[in-house]
Tab-separated table of C-alpha atoms and ligand atoms in Angstrom:
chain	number	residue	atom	x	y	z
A	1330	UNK	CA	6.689	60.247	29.244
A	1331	UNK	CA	8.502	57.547	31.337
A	1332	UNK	CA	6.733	54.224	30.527
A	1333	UNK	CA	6.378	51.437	33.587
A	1334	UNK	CA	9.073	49.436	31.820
A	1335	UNK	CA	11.829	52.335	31.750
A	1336	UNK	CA	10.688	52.875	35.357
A	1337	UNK	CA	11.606	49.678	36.380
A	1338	UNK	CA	14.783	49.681	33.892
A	1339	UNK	CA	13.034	46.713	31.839
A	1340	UNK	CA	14.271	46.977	28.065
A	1341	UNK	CA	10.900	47.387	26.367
A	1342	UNK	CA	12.436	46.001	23.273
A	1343	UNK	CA	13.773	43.200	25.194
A	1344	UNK	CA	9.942	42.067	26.465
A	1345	UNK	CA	8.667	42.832	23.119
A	1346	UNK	CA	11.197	40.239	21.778
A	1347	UNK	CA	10.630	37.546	24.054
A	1348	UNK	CA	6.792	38.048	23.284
A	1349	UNK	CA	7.458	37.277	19.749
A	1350	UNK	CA	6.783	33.723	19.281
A	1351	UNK	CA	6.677	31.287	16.109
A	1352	UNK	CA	2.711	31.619	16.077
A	1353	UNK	CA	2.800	35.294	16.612
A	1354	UNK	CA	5.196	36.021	13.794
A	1355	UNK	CA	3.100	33.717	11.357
A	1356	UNK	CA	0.306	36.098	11.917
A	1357	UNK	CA	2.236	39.036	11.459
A	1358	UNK	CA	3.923	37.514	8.358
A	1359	UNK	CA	1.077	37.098	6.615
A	1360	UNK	CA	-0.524	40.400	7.802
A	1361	UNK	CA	-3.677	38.254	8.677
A	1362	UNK	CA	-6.044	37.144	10.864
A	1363	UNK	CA	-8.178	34.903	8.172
A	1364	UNK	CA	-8.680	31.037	8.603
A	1365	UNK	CA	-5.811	30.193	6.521
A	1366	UNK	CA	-3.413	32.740	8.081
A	1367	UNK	CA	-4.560	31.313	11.571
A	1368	UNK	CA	-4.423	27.284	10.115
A	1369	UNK	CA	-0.875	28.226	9.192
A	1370	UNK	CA	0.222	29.958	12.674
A	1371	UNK	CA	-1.271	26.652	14.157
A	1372	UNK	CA	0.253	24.233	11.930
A	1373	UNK	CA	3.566	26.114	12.722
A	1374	UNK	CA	2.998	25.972	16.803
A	1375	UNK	CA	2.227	22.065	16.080
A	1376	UNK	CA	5.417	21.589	14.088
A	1377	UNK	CA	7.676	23.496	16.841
A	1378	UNK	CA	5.544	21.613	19.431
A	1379	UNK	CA	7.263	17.853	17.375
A	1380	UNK	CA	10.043	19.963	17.956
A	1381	UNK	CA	10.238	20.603	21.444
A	1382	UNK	CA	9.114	17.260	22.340
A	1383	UNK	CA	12.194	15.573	19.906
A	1384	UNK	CA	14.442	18.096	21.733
A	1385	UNK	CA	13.681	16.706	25.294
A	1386	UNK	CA	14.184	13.052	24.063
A	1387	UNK	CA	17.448	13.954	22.515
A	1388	UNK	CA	18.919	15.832	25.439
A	1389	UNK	CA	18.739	12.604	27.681
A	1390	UNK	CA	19.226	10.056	25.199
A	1391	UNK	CA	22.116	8.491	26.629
A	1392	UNK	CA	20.457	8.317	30.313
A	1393	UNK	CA	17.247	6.610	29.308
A	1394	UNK	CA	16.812	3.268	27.986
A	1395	UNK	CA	16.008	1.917	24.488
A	1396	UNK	CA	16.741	5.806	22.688
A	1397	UNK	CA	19.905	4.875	20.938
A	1398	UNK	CA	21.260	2.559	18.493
A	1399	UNK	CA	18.960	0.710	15.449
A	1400	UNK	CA	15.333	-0.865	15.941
A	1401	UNK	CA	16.906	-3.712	13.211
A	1402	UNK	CA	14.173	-2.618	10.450
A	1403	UNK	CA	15.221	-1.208	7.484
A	1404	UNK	CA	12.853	2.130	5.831
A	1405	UNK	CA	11.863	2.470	2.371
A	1406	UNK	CA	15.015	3.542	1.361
A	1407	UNK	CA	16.732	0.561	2.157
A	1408	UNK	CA	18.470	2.393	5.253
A	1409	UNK	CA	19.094	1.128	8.937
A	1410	UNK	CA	16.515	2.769	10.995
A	1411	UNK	CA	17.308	4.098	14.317
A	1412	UNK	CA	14.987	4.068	17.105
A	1413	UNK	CA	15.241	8.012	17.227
A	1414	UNK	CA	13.712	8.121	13.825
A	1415	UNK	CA	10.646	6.524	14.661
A	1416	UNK	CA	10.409	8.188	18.026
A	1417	UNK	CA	10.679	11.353	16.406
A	1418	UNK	CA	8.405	10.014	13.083
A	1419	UNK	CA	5.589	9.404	15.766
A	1420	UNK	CA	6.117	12.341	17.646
A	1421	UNK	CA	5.286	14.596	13.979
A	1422	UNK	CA	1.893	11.830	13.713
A	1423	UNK	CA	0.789	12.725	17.046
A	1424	UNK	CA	1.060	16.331	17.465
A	1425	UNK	CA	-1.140	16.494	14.241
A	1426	UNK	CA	-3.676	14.043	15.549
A	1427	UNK	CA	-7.230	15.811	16.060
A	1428	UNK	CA	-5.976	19.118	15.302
A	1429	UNK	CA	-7.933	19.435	12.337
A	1430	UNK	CA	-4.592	21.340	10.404
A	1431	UNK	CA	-3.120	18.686	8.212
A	1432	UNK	CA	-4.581	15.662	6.592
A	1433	UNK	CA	-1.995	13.983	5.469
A	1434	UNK	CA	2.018	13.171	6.339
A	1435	UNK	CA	4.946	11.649	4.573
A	1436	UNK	CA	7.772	11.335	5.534
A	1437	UNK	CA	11.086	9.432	5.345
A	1438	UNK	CA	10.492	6.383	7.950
A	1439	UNK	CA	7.085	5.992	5.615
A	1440	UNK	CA	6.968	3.910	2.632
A	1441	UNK	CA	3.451	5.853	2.261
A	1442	UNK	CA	1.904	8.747	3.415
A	1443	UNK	CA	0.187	8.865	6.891
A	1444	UNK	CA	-3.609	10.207	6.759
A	1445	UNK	CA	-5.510	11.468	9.677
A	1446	UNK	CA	-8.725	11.387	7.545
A	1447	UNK	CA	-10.915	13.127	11.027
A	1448	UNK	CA	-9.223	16.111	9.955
A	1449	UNK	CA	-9.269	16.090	5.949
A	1450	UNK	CA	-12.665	17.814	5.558
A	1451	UNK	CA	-11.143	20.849	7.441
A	1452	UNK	CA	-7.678	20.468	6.971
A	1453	UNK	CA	-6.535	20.658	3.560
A	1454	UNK	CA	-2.726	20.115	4.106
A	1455	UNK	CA	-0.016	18.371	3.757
A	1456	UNK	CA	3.529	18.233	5.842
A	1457	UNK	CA	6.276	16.327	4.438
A	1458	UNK	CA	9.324	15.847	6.882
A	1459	UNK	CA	12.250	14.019	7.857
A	1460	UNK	CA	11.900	13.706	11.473
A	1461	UNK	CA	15.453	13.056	12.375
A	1462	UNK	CA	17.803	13.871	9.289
A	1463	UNK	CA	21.635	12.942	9.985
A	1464	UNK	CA	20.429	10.312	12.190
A	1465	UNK	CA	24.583	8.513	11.977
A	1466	UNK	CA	24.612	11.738	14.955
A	1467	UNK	CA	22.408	10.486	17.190
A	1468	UNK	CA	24.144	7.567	19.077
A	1469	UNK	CA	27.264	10.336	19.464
A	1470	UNK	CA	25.485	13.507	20.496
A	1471	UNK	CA	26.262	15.327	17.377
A	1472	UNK	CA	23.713	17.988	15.979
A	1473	UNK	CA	21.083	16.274	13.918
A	1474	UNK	CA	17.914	18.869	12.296
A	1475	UNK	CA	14.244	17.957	11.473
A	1476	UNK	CA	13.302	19.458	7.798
A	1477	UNK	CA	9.657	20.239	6.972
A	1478	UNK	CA	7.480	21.673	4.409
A	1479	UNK	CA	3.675	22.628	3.943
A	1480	UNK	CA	2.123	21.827	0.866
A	1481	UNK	CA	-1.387	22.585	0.105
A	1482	UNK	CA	-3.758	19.084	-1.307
A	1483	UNK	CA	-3.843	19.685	-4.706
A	1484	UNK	CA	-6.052	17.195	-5.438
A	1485	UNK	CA	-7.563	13.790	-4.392
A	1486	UNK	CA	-5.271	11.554	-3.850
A	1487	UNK	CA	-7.129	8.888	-5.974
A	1488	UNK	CA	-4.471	5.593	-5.449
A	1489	UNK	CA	-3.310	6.410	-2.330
A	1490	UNK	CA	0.319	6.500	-4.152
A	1491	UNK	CA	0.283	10.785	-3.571
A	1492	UNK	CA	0.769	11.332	-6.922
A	1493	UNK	CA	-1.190	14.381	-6.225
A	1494	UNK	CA	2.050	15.673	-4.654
A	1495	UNK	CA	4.080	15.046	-7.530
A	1496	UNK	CA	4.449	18.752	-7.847
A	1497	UNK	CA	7.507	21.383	-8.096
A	1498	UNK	CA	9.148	22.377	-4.748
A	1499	UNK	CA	7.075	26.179	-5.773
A	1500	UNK	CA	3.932	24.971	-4.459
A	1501	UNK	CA	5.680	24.396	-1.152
A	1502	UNK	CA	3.755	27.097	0.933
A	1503	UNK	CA	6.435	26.736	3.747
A	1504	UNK	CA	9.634	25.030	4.976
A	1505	UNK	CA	12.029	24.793	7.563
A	1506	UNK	CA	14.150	23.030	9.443
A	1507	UNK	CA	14.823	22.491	13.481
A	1508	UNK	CA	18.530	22.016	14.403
A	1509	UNK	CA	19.239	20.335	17.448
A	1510	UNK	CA	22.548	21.463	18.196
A	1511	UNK	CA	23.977	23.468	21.900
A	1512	UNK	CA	20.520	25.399	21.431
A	1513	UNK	CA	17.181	24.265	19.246
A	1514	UNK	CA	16.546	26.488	17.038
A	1515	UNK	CA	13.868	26.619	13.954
A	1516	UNK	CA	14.368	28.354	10.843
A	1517	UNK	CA	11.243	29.182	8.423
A	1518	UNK	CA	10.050	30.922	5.863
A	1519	UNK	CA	6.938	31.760	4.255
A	1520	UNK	CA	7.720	32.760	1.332
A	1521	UNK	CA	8.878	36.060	2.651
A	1522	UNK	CA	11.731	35.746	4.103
A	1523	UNK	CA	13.714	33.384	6.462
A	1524	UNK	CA	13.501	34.266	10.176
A	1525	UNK	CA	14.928	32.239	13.144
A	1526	UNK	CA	14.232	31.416	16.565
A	1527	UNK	CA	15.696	29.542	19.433
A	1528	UNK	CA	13.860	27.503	21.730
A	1529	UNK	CA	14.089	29.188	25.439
A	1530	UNK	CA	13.850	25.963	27.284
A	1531	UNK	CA	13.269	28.391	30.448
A	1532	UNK	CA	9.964	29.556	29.294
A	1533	UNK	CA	9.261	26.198	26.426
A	1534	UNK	CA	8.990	28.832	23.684
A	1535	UNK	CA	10.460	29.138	20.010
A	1536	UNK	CA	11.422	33.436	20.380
A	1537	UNK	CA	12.700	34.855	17.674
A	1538	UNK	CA	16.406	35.187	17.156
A	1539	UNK	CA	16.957	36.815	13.836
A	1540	UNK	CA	14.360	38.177	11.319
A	1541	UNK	CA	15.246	38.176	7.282
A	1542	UNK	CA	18.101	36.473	7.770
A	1543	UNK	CA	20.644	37.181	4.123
A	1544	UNK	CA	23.138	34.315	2.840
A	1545	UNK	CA	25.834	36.283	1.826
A	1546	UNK	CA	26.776	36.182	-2.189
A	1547	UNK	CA	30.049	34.167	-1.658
A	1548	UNK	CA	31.292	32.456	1.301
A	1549	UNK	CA	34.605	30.589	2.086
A	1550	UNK	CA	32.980	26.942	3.191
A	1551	UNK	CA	32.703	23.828	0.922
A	1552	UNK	CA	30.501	21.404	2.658
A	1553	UNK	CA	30.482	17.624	0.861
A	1554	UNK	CA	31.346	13.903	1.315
A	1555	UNK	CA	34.832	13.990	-0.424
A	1556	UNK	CA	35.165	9.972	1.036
A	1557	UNK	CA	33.165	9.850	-2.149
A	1558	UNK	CA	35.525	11.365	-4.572
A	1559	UNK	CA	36.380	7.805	-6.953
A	1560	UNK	CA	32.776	7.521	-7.152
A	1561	UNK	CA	31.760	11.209	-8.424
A	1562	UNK	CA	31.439	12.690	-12.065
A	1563	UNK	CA	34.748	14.067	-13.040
A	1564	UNK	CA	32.900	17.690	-13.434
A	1565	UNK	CA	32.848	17.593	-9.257
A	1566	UNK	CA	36.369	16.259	-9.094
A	1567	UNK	CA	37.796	19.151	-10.792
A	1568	UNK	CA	35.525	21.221	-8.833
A	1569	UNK	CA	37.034	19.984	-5.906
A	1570	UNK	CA	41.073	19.960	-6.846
A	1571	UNK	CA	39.814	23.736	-8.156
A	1572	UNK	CA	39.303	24.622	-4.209
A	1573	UNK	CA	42.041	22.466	-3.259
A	1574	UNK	CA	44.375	24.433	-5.141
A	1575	UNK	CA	43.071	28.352	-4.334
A	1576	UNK	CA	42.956	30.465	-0.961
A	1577	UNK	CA	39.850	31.372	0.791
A	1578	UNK	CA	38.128	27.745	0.693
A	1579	UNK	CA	37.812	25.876	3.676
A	1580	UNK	CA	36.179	22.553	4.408
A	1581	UNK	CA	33.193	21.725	7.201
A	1582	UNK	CA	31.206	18.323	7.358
A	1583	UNK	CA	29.104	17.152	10.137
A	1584	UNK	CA	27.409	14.264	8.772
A	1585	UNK	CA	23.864	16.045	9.153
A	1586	UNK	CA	22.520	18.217	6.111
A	1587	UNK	CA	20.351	20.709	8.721
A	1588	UNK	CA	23.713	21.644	10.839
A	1589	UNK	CA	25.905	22.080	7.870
A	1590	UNK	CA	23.236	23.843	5.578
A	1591	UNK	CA	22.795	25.907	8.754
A	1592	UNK	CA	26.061	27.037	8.912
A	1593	UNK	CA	26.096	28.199	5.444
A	1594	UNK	CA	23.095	30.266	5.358
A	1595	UNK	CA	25.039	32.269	8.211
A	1596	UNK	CA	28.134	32.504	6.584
A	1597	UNK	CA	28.042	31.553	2.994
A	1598	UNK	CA	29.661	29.423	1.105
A	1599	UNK	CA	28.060	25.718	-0.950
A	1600	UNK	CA	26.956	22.081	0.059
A	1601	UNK	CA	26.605	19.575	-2.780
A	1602	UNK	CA	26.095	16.116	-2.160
A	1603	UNK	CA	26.565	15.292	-6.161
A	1604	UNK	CA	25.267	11.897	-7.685
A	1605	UNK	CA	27.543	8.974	-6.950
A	1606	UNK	CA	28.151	5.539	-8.866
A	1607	UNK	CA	26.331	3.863	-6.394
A	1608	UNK	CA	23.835	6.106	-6.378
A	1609	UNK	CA	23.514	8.417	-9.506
A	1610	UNK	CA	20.543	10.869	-8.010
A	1611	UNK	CA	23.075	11.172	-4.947
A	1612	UNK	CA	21.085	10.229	-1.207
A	1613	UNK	CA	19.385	13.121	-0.289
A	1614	UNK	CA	15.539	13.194	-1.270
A	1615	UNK	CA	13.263	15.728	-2.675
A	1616	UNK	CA	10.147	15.988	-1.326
A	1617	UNK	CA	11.071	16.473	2.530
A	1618	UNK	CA	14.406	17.157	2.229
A	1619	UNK	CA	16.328	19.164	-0.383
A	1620	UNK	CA	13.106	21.268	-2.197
A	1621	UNK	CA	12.435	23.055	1.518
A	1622	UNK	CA	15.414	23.712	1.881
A	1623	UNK	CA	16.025	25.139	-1.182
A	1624	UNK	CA	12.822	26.929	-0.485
A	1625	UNK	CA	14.631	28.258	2.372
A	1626	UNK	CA	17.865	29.093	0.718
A	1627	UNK	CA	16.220	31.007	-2.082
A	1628	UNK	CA	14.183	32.722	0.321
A	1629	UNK	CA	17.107	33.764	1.785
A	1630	UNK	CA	18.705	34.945	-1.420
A	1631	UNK	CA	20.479	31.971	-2.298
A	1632	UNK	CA	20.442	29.389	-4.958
A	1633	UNK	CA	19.768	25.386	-4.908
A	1634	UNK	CA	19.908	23.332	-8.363
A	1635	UNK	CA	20.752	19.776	-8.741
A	1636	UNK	CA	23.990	20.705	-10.839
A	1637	UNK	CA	21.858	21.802	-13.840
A	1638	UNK	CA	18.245	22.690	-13.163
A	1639	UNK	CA	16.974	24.976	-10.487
A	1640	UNK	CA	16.084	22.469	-7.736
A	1641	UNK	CA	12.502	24.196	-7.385
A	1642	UNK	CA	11.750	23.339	-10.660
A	1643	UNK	CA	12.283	19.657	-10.512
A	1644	UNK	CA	9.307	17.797	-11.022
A	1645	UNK	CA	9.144	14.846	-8.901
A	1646	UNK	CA	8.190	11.470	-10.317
A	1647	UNK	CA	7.546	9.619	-7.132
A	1648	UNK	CA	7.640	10.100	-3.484
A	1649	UNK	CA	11.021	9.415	-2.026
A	1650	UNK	CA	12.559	10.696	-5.497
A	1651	UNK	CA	16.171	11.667	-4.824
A	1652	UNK	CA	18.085	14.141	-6.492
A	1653	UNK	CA	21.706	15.555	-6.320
A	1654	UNK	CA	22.216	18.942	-4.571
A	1655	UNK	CA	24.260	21.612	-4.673
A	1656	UNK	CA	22.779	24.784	-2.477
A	1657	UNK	CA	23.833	28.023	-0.871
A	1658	UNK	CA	25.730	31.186	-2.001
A	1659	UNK	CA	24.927	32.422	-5.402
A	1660	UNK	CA	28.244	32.406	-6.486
A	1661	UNK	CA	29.486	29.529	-5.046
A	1662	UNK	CA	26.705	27.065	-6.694
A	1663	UNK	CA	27.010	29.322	-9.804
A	1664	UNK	CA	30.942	27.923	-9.638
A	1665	UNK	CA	30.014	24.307	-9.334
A	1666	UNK	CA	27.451	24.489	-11.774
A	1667	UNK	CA	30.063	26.012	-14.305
A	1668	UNK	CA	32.098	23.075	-13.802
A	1669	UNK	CA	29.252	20.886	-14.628
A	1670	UNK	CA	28.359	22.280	-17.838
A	1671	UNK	CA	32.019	22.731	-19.007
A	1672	UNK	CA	32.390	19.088	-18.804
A	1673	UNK	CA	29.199	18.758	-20.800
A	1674	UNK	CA	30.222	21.209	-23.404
A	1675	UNK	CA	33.480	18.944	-24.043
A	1676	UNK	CA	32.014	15.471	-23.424
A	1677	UNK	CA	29.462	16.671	-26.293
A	1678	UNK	CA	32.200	18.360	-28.890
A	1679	UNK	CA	34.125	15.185	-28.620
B	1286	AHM	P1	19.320	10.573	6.779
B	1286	AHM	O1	18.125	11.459	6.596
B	1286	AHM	O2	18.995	9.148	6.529
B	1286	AHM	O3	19.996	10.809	8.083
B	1286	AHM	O4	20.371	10.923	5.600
B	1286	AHM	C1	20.639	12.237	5.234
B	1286	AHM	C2	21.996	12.651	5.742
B	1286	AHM	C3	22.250	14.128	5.589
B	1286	AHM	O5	21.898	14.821	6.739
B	1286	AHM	C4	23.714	14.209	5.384
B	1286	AHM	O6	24.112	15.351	4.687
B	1286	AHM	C5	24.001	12.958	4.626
B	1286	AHM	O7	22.965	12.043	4.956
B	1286	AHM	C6	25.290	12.351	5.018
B	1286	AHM	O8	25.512	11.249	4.218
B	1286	AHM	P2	26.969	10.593	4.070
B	1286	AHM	O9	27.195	9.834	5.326
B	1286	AHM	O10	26.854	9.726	2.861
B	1286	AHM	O11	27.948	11.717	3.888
B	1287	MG	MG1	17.406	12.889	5.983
């Protein structure tokens, strides 16, 4: 029988895809319709709601007043803060306001976390983001991400310090990232699997681009800071001349982790951004940034360490913890990591 689509030459699988949003595909992830399923799908909507809203700002920052440049504060991490960071900070505070999903944020721009206590008897959560990561992008309209994860409360959090959250990048129940780049587009997982969507600004929807999305085994890119080369571990330098000196390696570095991460999980290939002498657990930090997406990456059949442990397994001793990272192809962190452990090998025989 001739359905009323193929009557009117509509693709039914074309409707059916634009029907697919970000809260829909929750729900179907999780095969669910229980409170928690439904919290998540909600918490999810809220999160690509910060999105949309950070996406607007961003596409007219340089025709509206006081969006670019630095506020003159420095954050918690002793970093220049840009006004787009705490634009984009708030905009993650508000959308969770009286929704009764999440009870508590941290996030980079906050030396502690944020609690919306009106929702903690019914909303046992916790988001941890960086609202605007590669922020240096901002002021020159280069792509620039949002990274999140969902933790469930594990416990009170008796000093206020969220030591309660001092726990392995595992518990993370979700994480993601937004990319602002030509198109927005969020990537998530669950747990089961990594799945993407692009924001239709037409109809002011996340719609699913690309479900189960693979990292392929081995991929050509290196992705890193090599302006920091004097100042790394020889293990990385050699490393480094060892890609210098073979075909098949090429070199991509925008600035912003979300973009160039991004562009490895689609066609393989490793980021590191090792420990440095000025700073020996590198810049990028746990908690918000590198566990979800190694949550991601290993969802996506990839692997994430800090040069010797798996970077999931790193337990964190304090909120804005950093840690070096190397993430994406199997083999390619597999490589650096042999590299790593080589040097160890002879630093300890000698
Ligand atoms: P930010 O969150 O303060 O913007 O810092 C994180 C960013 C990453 O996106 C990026 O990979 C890295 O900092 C770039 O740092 P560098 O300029 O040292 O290469
Ligand atoms: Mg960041």
């Amino acid at each position: 029988m001739t359905s009323t689509l193929q009557s009117f030459n509509i693709p039914e699988q074309a409707l059916d895809r634009d029907c697919m949003t970000l809260s829909r595909h929750v729900l179907q992830q999780l095969e669910s319709f229980t409170p928690e399923a439904q919290d998540l799908s909600a918490i999810m909507s809220r999160i690509a709601l910060a999105g949309k809203l950070i996406s607007r700002r961003l596409s007219r920052a340089g025709l509206m007043a006081d969006v670019l440049g630095f506020t003159g504060e420095t954050n918690v991490q002793g970093e220049s803060v840009k006004k787009m960071d705490i634009y984009a900070n708030e905009v993650f505070i508000s959308v969770f306001k009286q929704s009764g999903l999440v009870c508590r944020l941290a996030s980079e721009e906050m030396d502690e976390p944020y609690y919306i206590p009106e929702n903690c008897p019914i909303g046992r959560y916790t988001l941890l983001y960086d609202p605007i990561d590669g922020s240096s992008n901002v002021d020159i309209n280069i792509n620039v991400g949002s990274i999140f994860a969902i933790r469930q409360q594990q416990g009170e959090d008796l000093n206020g310090q969220a030591n309660d959250l001092l726990q392995n990048g595992r518990q993370q129940l979700a994480a993601g990232y937004i990319l602002y780049g030509p198109s927005t587009m969020l990537v998530y997982s669950l747990g089961r699997g990594v799945h993407s969507f692009i924001l239709d600004p037409s109809l002011g929807e996340f719609i699913l681009a690309q479900e189960n999305i693979k990292i392929p085994e081995h991929g050509p890119i290196y992705s890193t800071n090599e302006g920091n080369f004097w100042q790394w571990d020889e293990s990385i330098r050699d490393y480094t001349r060892y890609v210098h000196r073979h075909e098949g390696y090429t070199s991509r570095y925008s600035g912003a982790l979300v973009g160039d991460i991004h562009r490895i999980l689609m066609q393989g290939g490793v980021f590191l951004y090792p420990g440095t002498v000025k700073n020996p657990q590198g810049k990028l930090r746990l908690l918000y940034e590198t566990a979800p997406l190694a949550f991601l990456i290993e969802q996506a059949g990839g692997r994430a360490s800090n040069g010797e442990q798996n970077l999931l397994d790193i337990m964190p001793q304090k909120l804005h913890q950093r840690t070096p990272l190397v993430i994406g192809s199997k083999e390619d962190v597999n490589l650096v990591e042999s590299f790593i452990s080589e040097h160890k090998r002879r630093q300890t025989e000698s």
